[in-house]
CSV table of C-alpha atoms in Angstrom, one decimal:
chain,number,residue,atom,x,y,z
A,1,UNK,CA,5.9,32.8,14.7
A,2,UNK,CA,6.3,32.8,10.6
A,3,UNK,CA,10.1,32.9,8.9
A,4,UNK,CA,9.9,31.6,5.4
A,5,UNK,CA,6.5,32.9,2.9
A,6,UNK,CA,6.2,33.1,-0.6
A,7,UNK,CA,5.0,36.9,-1.8
A,8,UNK,CA,3.8,37.1,-5.7
A,9,UNK,CA,5.6,33.6,-7.1
A,10,UNK,CA,5.6,33.4,-10.2
A,11,UNK,CA,7.5,30.5,-11.7
A,12,UNK,CA,8.3,29.1,-15.2
A,13,UNK,CA,9.8,26.7,-17.3
A,14,UNK,CA,10.8,28.7,-20.4
A,15,UNK,CA,8.2,30.6,-21.4
A,16,UNK,CA,5.7,28.4,-19.5
A,17,UNK,CA,4.2,29.6,-16.1
A,18,UNK,CA,3.7,26.7,-14.1
A,19,UNK,CA,3.1,28.9,-10.3
A,20,UNK,CA,1.6,32.3,-10.5
A,21,UNK,CA,1.1,34.7,-7.5
A,22,UNK,CA,1.3,32.5,-4.8
A,23,UNK,CA,0.7,33.2,-1.6
A,24,UNK,CA,1.8,30.8,1.7
A,25,UNK,CA,3.5,30.8,4.7
A,26,UNK,CA,5.4,27.3,6.2
A,27,UNK,CA,4.3,27.2,10.3
A,28,UNK,CA,7.2,27.4,12.4
A,29,UNK,CA,8.6,24.5,14.3
A,30,UNK,CA,5.7,22.6,12.7
A,31,UNK,CA,5.6,20.0,9.8
A,32,UNK,CA,4.8,20.8,6.4
A,33,UNK,CA,2.8,18.3,3.9
A,34,UNK,CA,2.2,19.7,0.6
A,35,UNK,CA,0.2,17.6,-1.5
A,36,UNK,CA,-1.3,17.6,-5.2
A,37,UNK,CA,-1.5,15.3,-7.3
A,38,UNK,CA,1.4,14.2,-10.4
A,39,UNK,CA,2.3,17.3,-12.2
A,40,UNK,CA,0.1,20.0,-10.5
A,41,UNK,CA,3.4,22.0,-8.7
A,42,UNK,CA,3.7,20.8,-5.7
A,43,UNK,CA,7.8,19.8,-6.2
A,44,UNK,CA,8.6,22.9,-8.2
A,45,UNK,CA,6.8,25.1,-5.9
A,46,UNK,CA,9.3,23.3,-2.5
A,47,UNK,CA,12.7,23.0,-5.1
A,48,UNK,CA,11.9,27.3,-6.0
A,49,UNK,CA,11.5,28.0,-2.0
A,50,UNK,CA,15.0,25.7,-1.4
A,51,UNK,CA,15.9,27.5,-3.9
A,52,UNK,CA,17.1,25.0,-6.3
A,53,UNK,CA,15.1,27.4,-8.7
A,54,UNK,CA,14.6,31.1,-9.6
A,55,UNK,CA,11.0,32.2,-9.3
A,56,UNK,CA,10.4,33.7,-12.7
A,57,UNK,CA,8.5,37.0,-10.8
A,58,UNK,CA,8.0,37.2,-6.7
A,59,UNK,CA,10.1,36.0,-4.2
A,60,UNK,CA,10.7,33.9,-1.4
A,61,UNK,CA,11.1,35.1,1.7
A,62,UNK,CA,13.5,34.1,5.0
A,63,UNK,CA,13.4,36.4,7.8
A,64,UNK,CA,11.5,39.2,5.7
A,65,UNK,CA,14.7,38.8,3.0
A,66,UNK,CA,15.0,37.0,-0.5
A,67,UNK,CA,17.0,34.0,-0.1
A,68,UNK,CA,17.4,34.5,-3.8
A,69,UNK,CA,19.3,37.5,-2.6
A,70,UNK,CA,20.8,36.2,-0.3
A,71,UNK,CA,24.6,33.9,-0.6
A,72,UNK,CA,24.6,29.8,-1.5
A,73,UNK,CA,26.7,29.5,2.6
A,74,UNK,CA,24.1,31.6,4.0
A,75,UNK,CA,21.3,30.0,2.9
A,76,UNK,CA,22.7,26.9,3.6
A,77,UNK,CA,23.3,27.5,7.4
A,78,UNK,CA,19.6,27.9,7.6
A,79,UNK,CA,17.5,26.0,5.2
A,80,UNK,CA,18.7,22.0,4.3
A,81,UNK,CA,17.1,20.1,1.4
A,82,UNK,CA,16.8,16.5,0.2
A,83,UNK,CA,15.6,15.7,-3.7
A,84,UNK,CA,13.9,13.4,-4.6
A,85,UNK,CA,15.8,10.2,-5.4
A,86,UNK,CA,19.4,11.6,-4.4
A,87,UNK,CA,22.7,9.2,-5.3
A,88,UNK,CA,26.2,9.0,-3.8
A,89,UNK,CA,29.2,7.8,-6.1
A,90,UNK,CA,29.5,4.8,-5.6
A,91,UNK,CA,32.0,3.1,-2.2
A,92,UNK,CA,31.5,6.9,-0.2
A,93,UNK,CA,30.8,5.7,3.7
A,94,UNK,CA,27.7,7.3,5.2
A,95,UNK,CA,30.3,9.0,7.5
A,96,UNK,CA,31.5,10.1,4.0
A,97,UNK,CA,28.0,11.5,2.6
A,98,UNK,CA,26.7,13.1,5.9
A,99,UNK,CA,30.5,15.5,6.7
A,100,UNK,CA,28.9,16.7,3.3
A,101,UNK,CA,26.6,19.0,5.5
A,102,UNK,CA,29.6,20.5,6.9
A,103,UNK,CA,30.4,22.4,3.8
A,104,UNK,CA,28.5,25.7,4.6
A,105,UNK,CA,30.7,25.4,7.8
A,106,UNK,CA,34.1,25.3,6.3
A,107,UNK,CA,36.7,27.4,5.4
A,108,UNK,CA,39.8,27.3,2.6
A,109,UNK,CA,40.0,24.5,1.8
A,110,UNK,CA,37.4,22.4,3.8
A,111,UNK,CA,39.2,21.7,6.1
A,112,UNK,CA,37.0,18.6,8.5
A,113,UNK,CA,37.4,20.6,12.5
A,114,UNK,CA,37.1,18.9,16.3
A,115,UNK,CA,33.2,20.6,15.6
A,116,UNK,CA,32.2,19.2,12.3
A,117,UNK,CA,33.3,15.8,13.6
A,118,UNK,CA,31.3,16.3,16.7
A,119,UNK,CA,27.9,17.1,14.3
A,120,UNK,CA,28.6,14.2,12.2
A,121,UNK,CA,28.4,12.2,14.9
A,122,UNK,CA,25.6,13.4,16.0
A,123,UNK,CA,24.0,13.5,13.3
A,124,UNK,CA,24.9,10.0,12.9
A,125,UNK,CA,23.3,8.9,16.2
A,126,UNK,CA,19.9,11.1,15.7
A,127,UNK,CA,19.2,8.7,12.9
A,128,UNK,CA,19.8,5.8,13.8
A,129,UNK,CA,22.7,5.0,11.3
A,130,UNK,CA,25.4,5.0,14.1
A,131,UNK,CA,26.4,0.9,13.3
A,132,UNK,CA,26.5,1.8,9.2
A,133,UNK,CA,28.8,4.5,9.6
A,134,UNK,CA,31.5,2.8,7.8
A,135,UNK,CA,29.1,1.3,5.2
A,136,UNK,CA,29.1,2.5,1.8
A,137,UNK,CA,25.9,4.6,0.8
A,138,UNK,CA,25.2,2.2,-1.7
A,139,UNK,CA,25.1,-1.5,0.3
A,140,UNK,CA,22.2,0.2,2.6
A,141,UNK,CA,18.6,-0.3,1.9
A,142,UNK,CA,16.2,1.9,0.9
A,143,UNK,CA,14.7,3.1,4.4
A,144,UNK,CA,18.9,2.8,5.5
A,145,UNK,CA,20.0,5.2,2.2
A,146,UNK,CA,17.0,7.7,3.2
A,147,UNK,CA,18.1,7.6,6.8
A,148,UNK,CA,21.9,8.3,5.3
A,149,UNK,CA,20.6,11.8,3.9
A,150,UNK,CA,18.2,13.1,6.4
A,151,UNK,CA,22.0,12.9,8.8
A,152,UNK,CA,23.6,14.9,6.1
A,153,UNK,CA,20.7,17.5,6.2
A,154,UNK,CA,21.2,16.9,9.8
A,155,UNK,CA,24.5,18.0,9.7
A,156,UNK,CA,24.3,21.4,7.9
A,157,UNK,CA,22.5,22.5,11.2
A,158,UNK,CA,19.5,24.2,9.8
A,159,UNK,CA,16.3,24.7,11.5
A,160,UNK,CA,13.9,24.0,8.3
A,161,UNK,CA,14.6,20.9,6.3
A,162,UNK,CA,12.8,20.8,3.0
A,163,UNK,CA,12.3,17.4,1.5
A,164,UNK,CA,10.8,16.0,-1.8
A,165,UNK,CA,8.8,12.8,-1.5
A,166,UNK,CA,11.2,11.3,0.8
A,167,UNK,CA,9.4,8.3,1.1
A,168,UNK,CA,9.3,7.5,-2.8
A,169,UNK,CA,10.2,3.6,-3.6
A,170,UNK,CA,10.1,2.4,0.1
A,171,UNK,CA,8.2,-0.3,1.1
A,172,UNK,CA,5.7,0.1,3.6
A,173,UNK,CA,7.9,-0.4,6.5
A,174,UNK,CA,11.1,1.3,5.3
A,175,UNK,CA,8.1,5.1,4.9
A,176,UNK,CA,7.0,4.3,8.1
A,177,UNK,CA,10.1,4.2,9.2
A,178,UNK,CA,11.7,8.1,7.3
A,179,UNK,CA,8.5,8.9,8.8
A,180,UNK,CA,8.2,9.0,12.5
A,181,UNK,CA,12.7,9.6,12.1
A,182,UNK,CA,11.4,13.2,10.9
A,183,UNK,CA,8.7,13.5,13.2
A,184,UNK,CA,10.6,12.6,15.8
A,185,UNK,CA,12.8,15.7,14.4
A,186,UNK,CA,10.8,17.9,15.0
A,187,UNK,CA,9.1,17.2,18.3
A,188,UNK,CA,12.6,17.1,19.7
A,189,UNK,CA,14.2,20.1,18.5
A,190,UNK,CA,11.3,21.7,17.0
A,191,UNK,CA,13.0,22.0,13.5
A,192,UNK,CA,10.8,23.0,10.6
A,193,UNK,CA,10.4,19.9,7.9
A,194,UNK,CA,8.6,21.0,5.0
A,195,UNK,CA,7.8,18.5,2.5
A,196,UNK,CA,5.6,16.6,-1.1
A,197,UNK,CA,3.8,13.6,-0.4
A,198,UNK,CA,2.1,11.4,-2.8
A,199,UNK,CA,0.4,9.5,0.6
A,200,UNK,CA,-3.0,11.7,2.1
A,201,UNK,CA,-3.1,9.5,4.9
A,202,UNK,CA,0.9,10.3,5.4
A,203,UNK,CA,0.7,13.3,5.1
A,204,UNK,CA,-2.5,13.4,7.6
A,205,UNK,CA,-0.6,11.5,10.0
A,206,UNK,CA,2.5,13.3,10.1
A,207,UNK,CA,1.8,16.7,9.4
A,208,UNK,CA,0.6,19.4,11.4
A,209,UNK,CA,0.5,21.6,8.3
A,210,UNK,CA,-1.5,20.5,4.8
A,211,UNK,CA,-1.6,22.9,2.1
A,212,UNK,CA,-3.6,21.2,-1.7
A,213,UNK,CA,-2.0,21.9,-4.7
A,214,UNK,CA,-3.6,22.1,-8.1
A,215,UNK,CA,-2.0,23.7,-11.2
A,216,UNK,CA,-0.1,25.4,-9.2
A,217,UNK,CA,-2.3,27.3,-7.4
A,218,UNK,CA,-3.6,26.6,-3.5
A,219,UNK,CA,-7.1,24.8,-3.4
A,220,UNK,CA,-7.0,24.1,0.6
A,221,UNK,CA,-4.1,25.2,3.4
A,222,UNK,CA,-4.7,24.6,6.9
A,223,UNK,CA,-4.6,21.4,9.3
A,224,UNK,CA,-5.1,18.4,8.3
A,225,UNK,CA,-9.2,18.4,9.8
A,226,UNK,CA,-9.0,22.0,7.1
A,227,UNK,CA,-7.9,20.2,4.0
A,228,UNK,CA,-9.2,16.4,4.2
A,229,UNK,CA,-12.3,17.5,3.1
A,230,UNK,CA,-15.0,16.0,0.4
A,231,UNK,CA,-14.4,19.5,-1.7
A,232,UNK,CA,-11.0,20.3,-1.6
A,233,UNK,CA,-10.3,16.4,-2.5
A,234,UNK,CA,-12.9,16.5,-5.6
A,235,UNK,CA,-10.9,19.4,-6.6
A,236,UNK,CA,-7.5,18.8,-6.4
A,237,UNK,CA,-7.8,14.9,-6.5
A,238,UNK,CA,-10.7,14.5,-9.0
A,239,UNK,CA,-11.5,11.9,-6.2
A,240,UNK,CA,-15.1,10.6,-3.9
A,241,UNK,CA,-13.9,9.7,-0.4
A,242,UNK,CA,-15.1,8.4,2.8
A,243,UNK,CA,-13.5,10.6,5.4
A,244,UNK,CA,-12.9,8.8,9.1
A,245,UNK,CA,-11.3,9.3,11.8
A,246,UNK,CA,-7.8,7.5,12.6
A,247,UNK,CA,-8.7,5.0,15.6
A,248,UNK,CA,-5.4,5.8,17.1
A,249,UNK,CA,-5.0,9.0,16.7
A,250,UNK,CA,-8.3,11.2,15.2
A,251,UNK,CA,-6.6,12.8,12.7
A,252,UNK,CA,-8.8,12.9,9.7
A,253,UNK,CA,-8.0,9.1,6.8
A,254,UNK,CA,-9.4,8.9,3.3
A,255,UNK,CA,-10.7,6.0,1.4
A,256,UNK,CA,-10.7,6.8,-2.1
A,257,UNK,CA,-14.0,5.2,-3.5
A,258,UNK,CA,-14.4,6.8,-7.4
A,259,UNK,CA,-13.2,8.8,-9.6
A,260,UNK,CA,-15.6,12.1,-8.8
A,261,UNK,CA,-18.3,12.3,-11.0
A,262,UNK,CA,-19.0,8.7,-11.6
A,263,UNK,CA,-22.3,6.7,-11.6
A,264,UNK,CA,-24.1,6.3,-8.1
A,265,UNK,CA,-24.4,2.4,-8.3
A,266,UNK,CA,-20.7,2.3,-8.4
A,267,UNK,CA,-19.6,4.9,-5.5
A,268,UNK,CA,-21.2,1.6,-3.5
A,269,UNK,CA,-18.5,-0.9,-5.0
A,270,UNK,CA,-16.2,-3.5,-2.8
A,271,UNK,CA,-18.9,-2.7,0.3
A,272,UNK,CA,-17.3,0.3,1.4
A,273,UNK,CA,-20.1,0.8,3.2
A,274,UNK,CA,-19.1,-2.2,5.8
A,275,UNK,CA,-16.2,-0.8,6.0
A,276,UNK,CA,-17.1,2.8,7.2
A,277,UNK,CA,-18.9,0.2,10.3
A,278,UNK,CA,-16.4,-1.7,10.8
A,279,UNK,CA,-14.4,2.1,11.6
A,280,UNK,CA,-17.3,3.3,13.5
A,281,UNK,CA,-18.2,5.6,10.9
């Protein structure tokens, strides 16, 4: 089932066209990862699909209707977005931050209802943040902060969640903490998740669907096995890489060893053949 699509989408900054004639479909109930080199347009695409940017031409369709022609509150009941490096006011507690996710459902002067409080409590529990509910967000670790922001997005009770590089500036343990949480949310709630990811191996491991972007156009789309190919890695990232199966999950792993076009002699440096043998490739 497909609920979210783009149709002939053009996106521009001033007079400079960043994305042209983009047509993609986001699988419902799956995790989709947008990947590409810096400046490829993937974050711009995400922001436009999440209604943070207005397209120059074309449309983003949710259930067949343009999201840019719907009211802000109506869209906010259907999709939530966690932007890159969000910041909260000093002293704002986790529970206060998460309660902001109830804005689309509030009327009048924003009175908090019993239902709102129950949803906020559920979102905090679902993200494993109960013990930090009264702690200021600015006193949390990087992974804990990301979980608090994800809880706020969950409190919107949307079927679709957008995240722009949710693991940026996090160490490896906190990256796994956030990605495993997203995986759990997808599996338990059948939530559609669309995220921009820098690490190809994270995308391959946690996403069901990958879209490789180069200069605002799609260079590859499909399962990790369909996108993590030598040809697409050369075209999109300008790298040569060995692709081996993850020994635990079987999904493809990318082991870069040179820039595309480098002399053959450089491509056997650092004993990458021994690495392949050890990995069973």
